[in-house]
CSV table of C-alpha atoms in Angstrom, one decimal:
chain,number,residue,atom,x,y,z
A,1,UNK,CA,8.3,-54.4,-20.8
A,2,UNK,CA,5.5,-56.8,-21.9
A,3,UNK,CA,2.2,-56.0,-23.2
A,4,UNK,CA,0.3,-57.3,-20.0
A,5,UNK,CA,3.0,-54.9,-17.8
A,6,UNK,CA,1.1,-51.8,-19.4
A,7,UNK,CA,-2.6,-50.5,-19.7
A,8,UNK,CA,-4.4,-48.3,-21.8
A,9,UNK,CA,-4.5,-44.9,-20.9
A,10,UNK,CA,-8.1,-43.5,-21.4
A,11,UNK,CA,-10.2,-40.7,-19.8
A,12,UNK,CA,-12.0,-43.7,-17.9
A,13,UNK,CA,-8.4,-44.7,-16.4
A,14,UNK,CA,-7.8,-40.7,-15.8
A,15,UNK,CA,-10.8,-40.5,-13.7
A,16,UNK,CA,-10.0,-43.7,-11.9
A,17,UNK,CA,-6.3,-42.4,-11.3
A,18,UNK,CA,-8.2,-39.0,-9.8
A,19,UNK,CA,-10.9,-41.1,-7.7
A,20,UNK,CA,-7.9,-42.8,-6.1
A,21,UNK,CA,-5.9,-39.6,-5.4
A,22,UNK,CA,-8.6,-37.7,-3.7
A,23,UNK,CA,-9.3,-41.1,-1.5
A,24,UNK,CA,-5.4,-40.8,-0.8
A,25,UNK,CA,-5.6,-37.3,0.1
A,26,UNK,CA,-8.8,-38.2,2.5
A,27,UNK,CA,-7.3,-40.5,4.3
A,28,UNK,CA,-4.1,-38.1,4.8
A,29,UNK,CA,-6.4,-35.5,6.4
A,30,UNK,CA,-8.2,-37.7,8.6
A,31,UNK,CA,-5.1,-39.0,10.1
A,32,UNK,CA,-3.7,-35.8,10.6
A,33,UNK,CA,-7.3,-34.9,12.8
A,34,UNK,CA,-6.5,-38.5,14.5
A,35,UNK,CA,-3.0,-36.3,15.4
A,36,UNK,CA,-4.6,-33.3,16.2
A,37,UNK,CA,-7.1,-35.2,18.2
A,38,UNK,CA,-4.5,-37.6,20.1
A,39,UNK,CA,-2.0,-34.3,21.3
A,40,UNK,CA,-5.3,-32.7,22.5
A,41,UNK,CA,-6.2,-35.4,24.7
A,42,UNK,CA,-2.1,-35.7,25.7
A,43,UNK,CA,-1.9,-32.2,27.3
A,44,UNK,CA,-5.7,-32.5,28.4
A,45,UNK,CA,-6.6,-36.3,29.3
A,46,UNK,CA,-9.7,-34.8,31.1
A,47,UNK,CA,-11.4,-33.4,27.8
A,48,UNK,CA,-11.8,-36.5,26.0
A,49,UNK,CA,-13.3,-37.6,29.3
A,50,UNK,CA,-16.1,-34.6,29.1
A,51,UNK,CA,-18.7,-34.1,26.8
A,52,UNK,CA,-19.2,-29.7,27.4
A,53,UNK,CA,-22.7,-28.8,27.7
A,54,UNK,CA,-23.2,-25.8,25.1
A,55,UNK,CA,-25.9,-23.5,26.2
A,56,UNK,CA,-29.3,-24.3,24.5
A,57,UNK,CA,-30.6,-22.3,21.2
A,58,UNK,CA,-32.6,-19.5,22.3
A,59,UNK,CA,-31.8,-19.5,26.2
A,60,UNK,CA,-32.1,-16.2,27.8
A,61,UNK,CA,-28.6,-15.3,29.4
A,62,UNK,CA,-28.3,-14.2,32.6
A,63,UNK,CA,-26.7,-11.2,34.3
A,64,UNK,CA,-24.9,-10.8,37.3
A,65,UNK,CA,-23.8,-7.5,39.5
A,66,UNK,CA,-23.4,-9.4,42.8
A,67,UNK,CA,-20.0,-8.0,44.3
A,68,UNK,CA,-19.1,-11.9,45.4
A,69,UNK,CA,-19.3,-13.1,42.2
A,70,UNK,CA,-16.7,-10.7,41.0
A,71,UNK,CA,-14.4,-10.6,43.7
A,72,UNK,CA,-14.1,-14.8,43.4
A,73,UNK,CA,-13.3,-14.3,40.0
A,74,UNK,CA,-11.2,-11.2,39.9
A,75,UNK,CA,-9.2,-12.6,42.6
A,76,UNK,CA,-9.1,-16.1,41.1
A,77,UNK,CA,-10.2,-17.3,44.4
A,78,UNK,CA,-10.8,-21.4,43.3
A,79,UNK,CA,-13.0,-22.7,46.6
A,80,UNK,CA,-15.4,-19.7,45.9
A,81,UNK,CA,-15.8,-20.3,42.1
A,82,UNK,CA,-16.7,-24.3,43.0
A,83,UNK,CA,-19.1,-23.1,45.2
A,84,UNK,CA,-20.6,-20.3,42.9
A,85,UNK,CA,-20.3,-21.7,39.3
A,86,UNK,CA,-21.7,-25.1,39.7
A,87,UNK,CA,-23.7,-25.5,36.5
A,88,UNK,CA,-23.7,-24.3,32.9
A,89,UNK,CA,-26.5,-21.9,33.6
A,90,UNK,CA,-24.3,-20.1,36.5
A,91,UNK,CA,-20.6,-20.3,34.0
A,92,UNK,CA,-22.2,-18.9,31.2
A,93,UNK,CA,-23.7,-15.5,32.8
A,94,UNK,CA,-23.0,-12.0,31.8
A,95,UNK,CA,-20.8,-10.3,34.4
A,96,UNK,CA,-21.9,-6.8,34.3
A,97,UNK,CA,-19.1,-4.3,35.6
A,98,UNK,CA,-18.8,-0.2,36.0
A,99,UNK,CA,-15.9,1.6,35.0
A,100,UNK,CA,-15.4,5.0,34.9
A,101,UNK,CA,-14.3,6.9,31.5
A,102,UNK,CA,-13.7,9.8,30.2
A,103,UNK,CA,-16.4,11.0,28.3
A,104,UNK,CA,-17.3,14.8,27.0
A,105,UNK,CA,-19.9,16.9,29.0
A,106,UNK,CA,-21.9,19.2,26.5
A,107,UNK,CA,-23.6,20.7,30.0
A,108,UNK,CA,-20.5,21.0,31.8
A,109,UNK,CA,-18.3,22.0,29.2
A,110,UNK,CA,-15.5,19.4,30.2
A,111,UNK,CA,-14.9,16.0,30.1
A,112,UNK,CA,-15.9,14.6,32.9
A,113,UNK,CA,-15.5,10.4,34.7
A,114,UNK,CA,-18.3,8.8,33.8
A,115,UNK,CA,-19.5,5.3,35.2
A,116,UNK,CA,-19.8,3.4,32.1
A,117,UNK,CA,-21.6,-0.5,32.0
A,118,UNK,CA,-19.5,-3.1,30.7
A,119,UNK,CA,-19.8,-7.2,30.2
A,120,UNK,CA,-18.0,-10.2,30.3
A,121,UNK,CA,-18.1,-13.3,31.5
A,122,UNK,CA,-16.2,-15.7,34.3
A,123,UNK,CA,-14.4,-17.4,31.5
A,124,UNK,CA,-13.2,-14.2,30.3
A,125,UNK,CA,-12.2,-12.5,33.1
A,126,UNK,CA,-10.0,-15.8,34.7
A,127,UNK,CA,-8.6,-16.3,31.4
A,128,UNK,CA,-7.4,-12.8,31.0
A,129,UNK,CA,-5.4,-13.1,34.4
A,130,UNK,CA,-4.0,-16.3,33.8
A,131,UNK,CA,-6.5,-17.9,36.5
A,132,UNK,CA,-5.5,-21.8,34.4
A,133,UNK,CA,-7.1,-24.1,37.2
A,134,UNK,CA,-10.8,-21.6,37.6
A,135,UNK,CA,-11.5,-21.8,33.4
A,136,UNK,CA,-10.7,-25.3,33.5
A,137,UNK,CA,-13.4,-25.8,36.1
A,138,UNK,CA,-15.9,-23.1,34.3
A,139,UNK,CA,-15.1,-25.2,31.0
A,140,UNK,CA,-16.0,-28.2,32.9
A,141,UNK,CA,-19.7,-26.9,34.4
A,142,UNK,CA,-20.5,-25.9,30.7
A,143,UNK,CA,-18.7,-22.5,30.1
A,144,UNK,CA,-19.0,-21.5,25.8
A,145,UNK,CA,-15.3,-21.6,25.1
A,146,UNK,CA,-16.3,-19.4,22.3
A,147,UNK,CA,-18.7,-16.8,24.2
A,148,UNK,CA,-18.1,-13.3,23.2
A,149,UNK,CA,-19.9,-11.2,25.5
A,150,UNK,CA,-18.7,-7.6,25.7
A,151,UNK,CA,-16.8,-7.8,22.3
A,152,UNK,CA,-14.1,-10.6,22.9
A,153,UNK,CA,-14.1,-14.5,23.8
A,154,UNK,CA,-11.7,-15.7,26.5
A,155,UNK,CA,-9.3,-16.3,24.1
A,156,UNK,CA,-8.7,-12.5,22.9
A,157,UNK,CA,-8.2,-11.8,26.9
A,158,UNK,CA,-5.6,-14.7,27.4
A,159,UNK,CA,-3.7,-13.5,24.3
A,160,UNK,CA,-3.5,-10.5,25.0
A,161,UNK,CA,-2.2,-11.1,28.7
A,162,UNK,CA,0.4,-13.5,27.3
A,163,UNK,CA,-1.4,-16.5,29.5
A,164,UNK,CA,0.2,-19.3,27.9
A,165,UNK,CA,-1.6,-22.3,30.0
A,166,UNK,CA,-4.7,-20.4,29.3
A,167,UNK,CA,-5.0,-20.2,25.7
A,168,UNK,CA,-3.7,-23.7,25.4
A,169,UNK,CA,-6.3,-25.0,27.7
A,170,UNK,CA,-9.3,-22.5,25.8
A,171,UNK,CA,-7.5,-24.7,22.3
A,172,UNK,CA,-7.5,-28.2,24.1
A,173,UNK,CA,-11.4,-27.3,25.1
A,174,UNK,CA,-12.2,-26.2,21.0
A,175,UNK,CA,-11.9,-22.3,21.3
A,176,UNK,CA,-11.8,-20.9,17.7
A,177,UNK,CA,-8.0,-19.8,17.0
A,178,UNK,CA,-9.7,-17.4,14.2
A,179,UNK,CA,-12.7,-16.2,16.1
A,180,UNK,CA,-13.4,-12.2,15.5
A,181,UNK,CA,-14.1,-9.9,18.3
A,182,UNK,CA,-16.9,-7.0,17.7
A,183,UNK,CA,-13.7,-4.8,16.8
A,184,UNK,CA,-12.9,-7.3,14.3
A,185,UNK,CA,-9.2,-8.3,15.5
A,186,UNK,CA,-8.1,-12.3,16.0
A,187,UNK,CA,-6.5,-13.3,18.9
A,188,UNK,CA,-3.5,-13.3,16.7
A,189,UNK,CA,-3.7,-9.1,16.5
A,190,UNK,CA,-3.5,-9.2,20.5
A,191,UNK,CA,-0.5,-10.8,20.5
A,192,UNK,CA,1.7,-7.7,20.9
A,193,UNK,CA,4.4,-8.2,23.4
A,194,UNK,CA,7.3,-10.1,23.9
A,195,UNK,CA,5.4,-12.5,26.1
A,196,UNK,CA,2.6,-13.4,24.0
A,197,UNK,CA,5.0,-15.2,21.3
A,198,UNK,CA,4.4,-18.9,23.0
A,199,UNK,CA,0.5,-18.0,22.9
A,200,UNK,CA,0.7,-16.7,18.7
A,201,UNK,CA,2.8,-20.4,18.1
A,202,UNK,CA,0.1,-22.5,19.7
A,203,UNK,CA,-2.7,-20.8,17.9
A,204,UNK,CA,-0.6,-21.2,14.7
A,205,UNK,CA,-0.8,-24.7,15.9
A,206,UNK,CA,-4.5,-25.2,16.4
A,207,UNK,CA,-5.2,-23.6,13.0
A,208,UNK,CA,-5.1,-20.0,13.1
A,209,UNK,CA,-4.4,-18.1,9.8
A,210,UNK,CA,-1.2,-16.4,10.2
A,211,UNK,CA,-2.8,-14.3,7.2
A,212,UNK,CA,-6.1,-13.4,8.7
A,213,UNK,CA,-6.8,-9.1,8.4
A,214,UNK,CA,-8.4,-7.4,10.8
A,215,UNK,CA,-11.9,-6.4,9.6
A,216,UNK,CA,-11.8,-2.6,9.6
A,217,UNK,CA,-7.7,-1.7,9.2
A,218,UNK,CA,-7.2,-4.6,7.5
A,219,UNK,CA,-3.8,-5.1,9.4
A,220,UNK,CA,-2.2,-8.6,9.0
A,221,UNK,CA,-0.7,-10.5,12.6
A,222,UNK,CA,2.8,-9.2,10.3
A,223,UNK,CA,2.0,-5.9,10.3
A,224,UNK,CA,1.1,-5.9,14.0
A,225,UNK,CA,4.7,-7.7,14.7
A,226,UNK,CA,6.4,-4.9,13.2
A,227,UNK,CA,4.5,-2.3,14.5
A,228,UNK,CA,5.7,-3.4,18.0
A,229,UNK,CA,9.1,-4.4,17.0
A,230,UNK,CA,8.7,-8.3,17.8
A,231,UNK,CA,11.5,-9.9,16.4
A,232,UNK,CA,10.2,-13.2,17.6
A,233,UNK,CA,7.1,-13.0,16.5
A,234,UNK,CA,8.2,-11.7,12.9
A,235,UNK,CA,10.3,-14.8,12.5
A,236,UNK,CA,7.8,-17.1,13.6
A,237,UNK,CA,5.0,-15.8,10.9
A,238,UNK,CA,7.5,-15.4,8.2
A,239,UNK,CA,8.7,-19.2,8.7
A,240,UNK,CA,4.6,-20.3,8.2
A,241,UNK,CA,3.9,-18.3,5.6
A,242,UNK,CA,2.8,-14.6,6.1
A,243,UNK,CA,2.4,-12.5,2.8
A,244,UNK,CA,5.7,-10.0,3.5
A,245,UNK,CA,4.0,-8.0,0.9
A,246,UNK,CA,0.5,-8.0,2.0
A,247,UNK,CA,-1.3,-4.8,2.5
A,248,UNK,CA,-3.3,-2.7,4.9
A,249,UNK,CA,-6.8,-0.5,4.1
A,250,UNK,CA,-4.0,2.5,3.3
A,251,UNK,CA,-2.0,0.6,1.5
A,252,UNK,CA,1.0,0.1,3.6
A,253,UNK,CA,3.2,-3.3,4.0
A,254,UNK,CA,4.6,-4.4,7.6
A,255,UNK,CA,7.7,-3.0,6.2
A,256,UNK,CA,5.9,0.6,6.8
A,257,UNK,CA,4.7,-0.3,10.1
A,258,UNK,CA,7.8,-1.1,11.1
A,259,UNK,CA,9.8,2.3,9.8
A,260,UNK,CA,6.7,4.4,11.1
A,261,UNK,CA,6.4,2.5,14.5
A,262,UNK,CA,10.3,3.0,15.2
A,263,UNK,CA,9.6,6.5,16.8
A,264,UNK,CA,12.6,6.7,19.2
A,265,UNK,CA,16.0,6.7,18.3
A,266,UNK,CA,16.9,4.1,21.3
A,267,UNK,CA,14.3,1.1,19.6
A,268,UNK,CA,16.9,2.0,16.2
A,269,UNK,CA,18.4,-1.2,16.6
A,270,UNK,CA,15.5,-3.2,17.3
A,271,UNK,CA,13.2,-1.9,14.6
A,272,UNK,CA,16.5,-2.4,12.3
A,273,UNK,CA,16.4,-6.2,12.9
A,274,UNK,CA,12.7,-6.0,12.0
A,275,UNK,CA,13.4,-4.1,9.2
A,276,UNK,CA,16.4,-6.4,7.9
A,277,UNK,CA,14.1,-9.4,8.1
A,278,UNK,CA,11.3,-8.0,6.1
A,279,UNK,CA,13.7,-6.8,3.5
A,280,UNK,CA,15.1,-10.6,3.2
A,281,UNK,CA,11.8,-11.9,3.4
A,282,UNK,CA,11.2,-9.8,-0.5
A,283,UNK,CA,9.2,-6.6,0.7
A,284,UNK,CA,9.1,-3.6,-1.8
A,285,UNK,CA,11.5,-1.2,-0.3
A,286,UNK,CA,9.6,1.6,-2.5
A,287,UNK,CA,5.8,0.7,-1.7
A,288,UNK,CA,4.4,3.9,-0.5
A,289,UNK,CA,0.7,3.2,0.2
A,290,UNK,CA,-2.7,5.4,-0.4
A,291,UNK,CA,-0.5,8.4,0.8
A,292,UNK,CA,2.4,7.8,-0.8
A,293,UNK,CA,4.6,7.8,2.0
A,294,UNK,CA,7.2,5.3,1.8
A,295,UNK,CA,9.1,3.5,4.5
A,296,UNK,CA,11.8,6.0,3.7
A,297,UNK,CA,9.8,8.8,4.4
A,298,UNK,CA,8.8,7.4,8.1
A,299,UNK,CA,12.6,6.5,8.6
A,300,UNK,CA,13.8,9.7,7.8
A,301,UNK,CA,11.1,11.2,10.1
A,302,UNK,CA,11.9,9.7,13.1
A,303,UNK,CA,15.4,10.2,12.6
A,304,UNK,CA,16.5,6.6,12.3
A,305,UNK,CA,19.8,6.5,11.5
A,306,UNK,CA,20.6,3.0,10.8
A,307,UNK,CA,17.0,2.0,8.9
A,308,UNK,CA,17.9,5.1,6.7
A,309,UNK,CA,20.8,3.7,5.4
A,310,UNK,CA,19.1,-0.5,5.3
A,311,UNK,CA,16.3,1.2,3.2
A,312,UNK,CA,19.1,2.7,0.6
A,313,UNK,CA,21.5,0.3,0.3
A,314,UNK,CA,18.3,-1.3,-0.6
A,315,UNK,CA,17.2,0.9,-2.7
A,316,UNK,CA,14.6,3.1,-1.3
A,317,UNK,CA,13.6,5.8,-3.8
A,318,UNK,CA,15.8,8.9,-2.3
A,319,UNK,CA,13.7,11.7,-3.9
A,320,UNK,CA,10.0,10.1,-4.6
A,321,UNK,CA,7.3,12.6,-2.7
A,322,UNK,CA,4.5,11.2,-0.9
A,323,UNK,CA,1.2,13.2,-1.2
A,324,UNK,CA,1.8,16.0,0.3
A,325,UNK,CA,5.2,17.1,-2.2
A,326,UNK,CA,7.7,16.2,1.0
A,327,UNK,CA,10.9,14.2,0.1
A,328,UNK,CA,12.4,11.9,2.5
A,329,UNK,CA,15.0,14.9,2.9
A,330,UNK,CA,11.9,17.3,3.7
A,331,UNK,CA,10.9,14.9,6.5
A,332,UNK,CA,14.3,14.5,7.9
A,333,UNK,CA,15.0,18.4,8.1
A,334,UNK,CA,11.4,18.8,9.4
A,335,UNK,CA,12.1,16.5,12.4
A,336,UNK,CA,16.0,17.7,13.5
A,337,UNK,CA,14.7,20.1,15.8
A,338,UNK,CA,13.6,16.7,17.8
A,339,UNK,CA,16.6,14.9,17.4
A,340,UNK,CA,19.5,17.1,18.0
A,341,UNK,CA,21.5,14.1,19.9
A,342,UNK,CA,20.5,11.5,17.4
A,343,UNK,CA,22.9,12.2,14.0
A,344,UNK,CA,20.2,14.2,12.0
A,345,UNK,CA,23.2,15.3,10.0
A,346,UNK,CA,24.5,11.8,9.1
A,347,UNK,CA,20.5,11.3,7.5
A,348,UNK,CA,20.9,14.0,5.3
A,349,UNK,CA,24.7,13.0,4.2
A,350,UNK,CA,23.4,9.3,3.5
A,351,UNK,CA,20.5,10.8,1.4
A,352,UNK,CA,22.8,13.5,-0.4
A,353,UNK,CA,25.6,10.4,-1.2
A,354,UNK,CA,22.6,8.6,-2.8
A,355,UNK,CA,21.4,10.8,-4.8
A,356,UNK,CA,18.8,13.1,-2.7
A,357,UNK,CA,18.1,16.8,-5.3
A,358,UNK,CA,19.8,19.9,-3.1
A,359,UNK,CA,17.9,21.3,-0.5
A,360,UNK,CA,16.3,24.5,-1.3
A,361,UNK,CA,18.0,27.4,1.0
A,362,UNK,CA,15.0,28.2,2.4
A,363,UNK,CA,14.7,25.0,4.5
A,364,UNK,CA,18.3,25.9,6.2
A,365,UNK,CA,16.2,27.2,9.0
A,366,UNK,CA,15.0,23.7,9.7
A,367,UNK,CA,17.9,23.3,10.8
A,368,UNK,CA,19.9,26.3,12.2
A,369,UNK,CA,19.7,24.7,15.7
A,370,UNK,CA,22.2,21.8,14.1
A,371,UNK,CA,25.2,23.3,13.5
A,372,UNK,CA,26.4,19.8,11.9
A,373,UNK,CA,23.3,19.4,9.9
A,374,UNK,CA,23.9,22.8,8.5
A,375,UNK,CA,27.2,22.1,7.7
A,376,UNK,CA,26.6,19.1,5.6
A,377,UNK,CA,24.1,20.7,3.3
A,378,UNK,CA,25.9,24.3,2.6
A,379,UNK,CA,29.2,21.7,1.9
A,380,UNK,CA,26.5,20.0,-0.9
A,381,UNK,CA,26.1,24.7,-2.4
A,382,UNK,CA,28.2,25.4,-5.1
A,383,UNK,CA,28.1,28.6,-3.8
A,384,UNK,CA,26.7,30.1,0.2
A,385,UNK,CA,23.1,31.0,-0.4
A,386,UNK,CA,21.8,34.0,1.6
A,387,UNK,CA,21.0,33.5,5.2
A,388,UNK,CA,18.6,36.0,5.5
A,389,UNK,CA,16.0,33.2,5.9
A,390,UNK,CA,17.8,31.3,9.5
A,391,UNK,CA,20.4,33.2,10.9
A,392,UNK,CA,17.9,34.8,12.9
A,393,UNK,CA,16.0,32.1,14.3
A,394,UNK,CA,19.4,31.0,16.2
A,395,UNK,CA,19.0,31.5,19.6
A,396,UNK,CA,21.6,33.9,21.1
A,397,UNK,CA,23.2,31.0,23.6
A,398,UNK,CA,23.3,28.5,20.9
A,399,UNK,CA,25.1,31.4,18.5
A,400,UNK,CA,27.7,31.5,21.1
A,401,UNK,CA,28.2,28.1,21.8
A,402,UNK,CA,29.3,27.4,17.6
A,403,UNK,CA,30.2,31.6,17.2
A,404,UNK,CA,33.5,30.2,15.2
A,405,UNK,CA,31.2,28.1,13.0
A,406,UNK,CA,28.0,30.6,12.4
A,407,UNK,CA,30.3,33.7,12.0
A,408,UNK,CA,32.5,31.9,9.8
A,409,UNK,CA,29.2,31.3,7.2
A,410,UNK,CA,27.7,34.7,7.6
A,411,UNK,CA,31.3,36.0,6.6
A,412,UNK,CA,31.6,33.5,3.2
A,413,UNK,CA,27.7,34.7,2.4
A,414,UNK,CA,28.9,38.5,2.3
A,415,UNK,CA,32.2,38.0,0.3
A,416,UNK,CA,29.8,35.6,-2.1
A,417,UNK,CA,27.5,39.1,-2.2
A,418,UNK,CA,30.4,41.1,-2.7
């Protein structure tokens, strides 16, 4: 290489080289917004058309009760709307409604219905029943995409209904994918069932933080995926970037959420799948939060057969106690009275098999009403403990139905005292 092929590298050249990167990196972002800008206006050629009237600083808003008003937009009634919502002072009022709640009586010494005033607004209430063609035309008059009243924006509502059209219209017109409501949840959080998954990719792709906590619970849009078991969803954050091992205000990952949300024994296969992705995604099979209580523990509570054994081939701490001194094997025992039908006794075998300290004789009576349960654990006895402690909290049918097998231990217990 020649002498005039080269340069002299100084910190004068380093800053130059630096000056020139960042210009690099500017002009990357800004054709990315030219992107952004030139899909918005290919799903809505009509917004690049419109400049939205925002409502001015400092204007009082207006309320409104009339019973026309709300029966246009409740019913999503279009001709009505045009002729009611014609300018950005009529789009933008405060829809005042009643409801009656429950609501503790002092005097009465019940609870009671009581009418209760809430707001919200024309934008709100078409977007949350998937009314697309009545918020475009409120948007149009001057509607605030990003108006709040009552607690939520329109967006919230037409997440939560799983309005597809509508939350990509509220993001073509500039609604705030990260907004807060007054509770402090994203419209990510309200994407919670099978149907909202189209509405949590498109505000993924207008900017929303897949990351963003909720205020108070600090619950991530992963956490709130597992809690209801959406597979979908789950994938979807995971493939974008959610923290698998981010934690909640107790301490808890989404891999908790998921073990505790999996409460009956029929969602076992679903909440598995959950499970098995948050595993692979490098969750800590052992984090037990504030309390102590690990994914383990909730599995074993609710009797889920398959996660049990997911969390220990894993493995899930088999004899850690959470706060209050329980073991996984505590929590199992403490729930088989619930799940008769639902292998209770193959729980206790998987924990025994990995490990799980003997269970004290005085918990039999946990589980005298499971025959099979019972059987596993005095199998684990070197010798029959005393059943002083269950044999009389069977009831008489159920000692009749499994006489051979109950007669059989009383009889080993009183040769053992012999």
């Amino acid at each position: 290489m020649s002498r005039r092929d080269t340069f002299v590298f100084t910190s004068a050249t380093l800053r130059d080289l630096r000056v020139q990167q960042e210009l690099l990196d500017l002009e990357t972002r800004r054709r990315a917004l030219a992107r952004w800008s030139a899909d918005r206006r290919r799903f809505y050629p009509e917004a690049r058309k419109i400049i939205i009237p925002r409502p001015r600083p400092g204007a009082e808003p207006k309320y409104c009760r009339d019973a026309a008003f709300h029966s246009a937009l409740f019913t999503g009634d279009l001709d009505k709307i045009k002729c009611i919502f014609n300018d950005e002072a009529t789009s933008n009022m405060i829809i005042e409604t009643l409801n009656d709640e429950l609501a503790w009586s002092p005097e009465m010494g019940l609870w009671a219905l009581t009418p209760k005033l809430k707001y919200t607004s024309g934008l709100r209430i078409t977007s949350g029943r998937g009314y697309t063609a009545c918020a475009k035309l409120l948007l149009h008059k001057g509607a605030d995409v990003n108006a709040s009243p009552g607690g939520l924006s329109a967006l919230h509502d037409a997440c939560a209904g799983g309005f597809t059209d509508c939350v990509q219209l509220l993001l073509s017109y500039g609604a705030n994918p990260n907004i807060l409501s007054k509770e402090g949840s994203a419209p990510m959080h309200l994407c919670t069932t099978p149907k909202t998954f189209q509405c949590a990719k498109l505000l993924l792709e207008f900017g929303a933080n897949v990351n963003i906590l909720t205020r108070d619970s600090q619950m991530s849009p992963l956490h709130v995926a597992a809690q209801h078991g959406l597979e979908e969803h789950l994938n979807l954050y995971l493939c974008r970037g959610a923290h698998v091992c981010s934690r909640n205000r107790e301490g808890e990952t989404a891999l908790n959420a998921a073990c505790s949300s999996a409460e009956k024994p029929a969602e076992d296969r679903q909440y598995y799948r959950v499970a098995q992705m948050l595993l692979s995604g490098g969750t800590d099979v052992r984090v037990g939060g504030k309390k102590n209580h690990t994914p383990l523990h909730n599995a074993c509570a609710n009797c889920s057969y398959r996660i049990v054994g997911l969390l220990l081939q894993h493995g899930a701490a088999v004899n850690q106690q959470n706060c209050a001194g329980y073991t996984p094997m505590d929590c199992v025992l403490q729930g088989v009275e619930d799940y008769l039908d639902w292998q209770p006794e193959g729980i206790v075998l998987y924990l025994l098999n990995h490990g799980a300290s003997p269970v004290n004789p005085k918990m039999l009576k946990l589980c005298s009403l499971s025959p099979r349960t019972m059987e596993v654990i005095l199998n684990s006895y070197e010798h029959i403990p005393l059943c002083d402690s269950w044999v009389e909290s069977i009831p008489p049918e159920l000692w009749q139905e499994h006489h051979t097998f109950y007669s059989s231990v009383v009889q080993m217990n009183s040769r053992a005292i012999c």
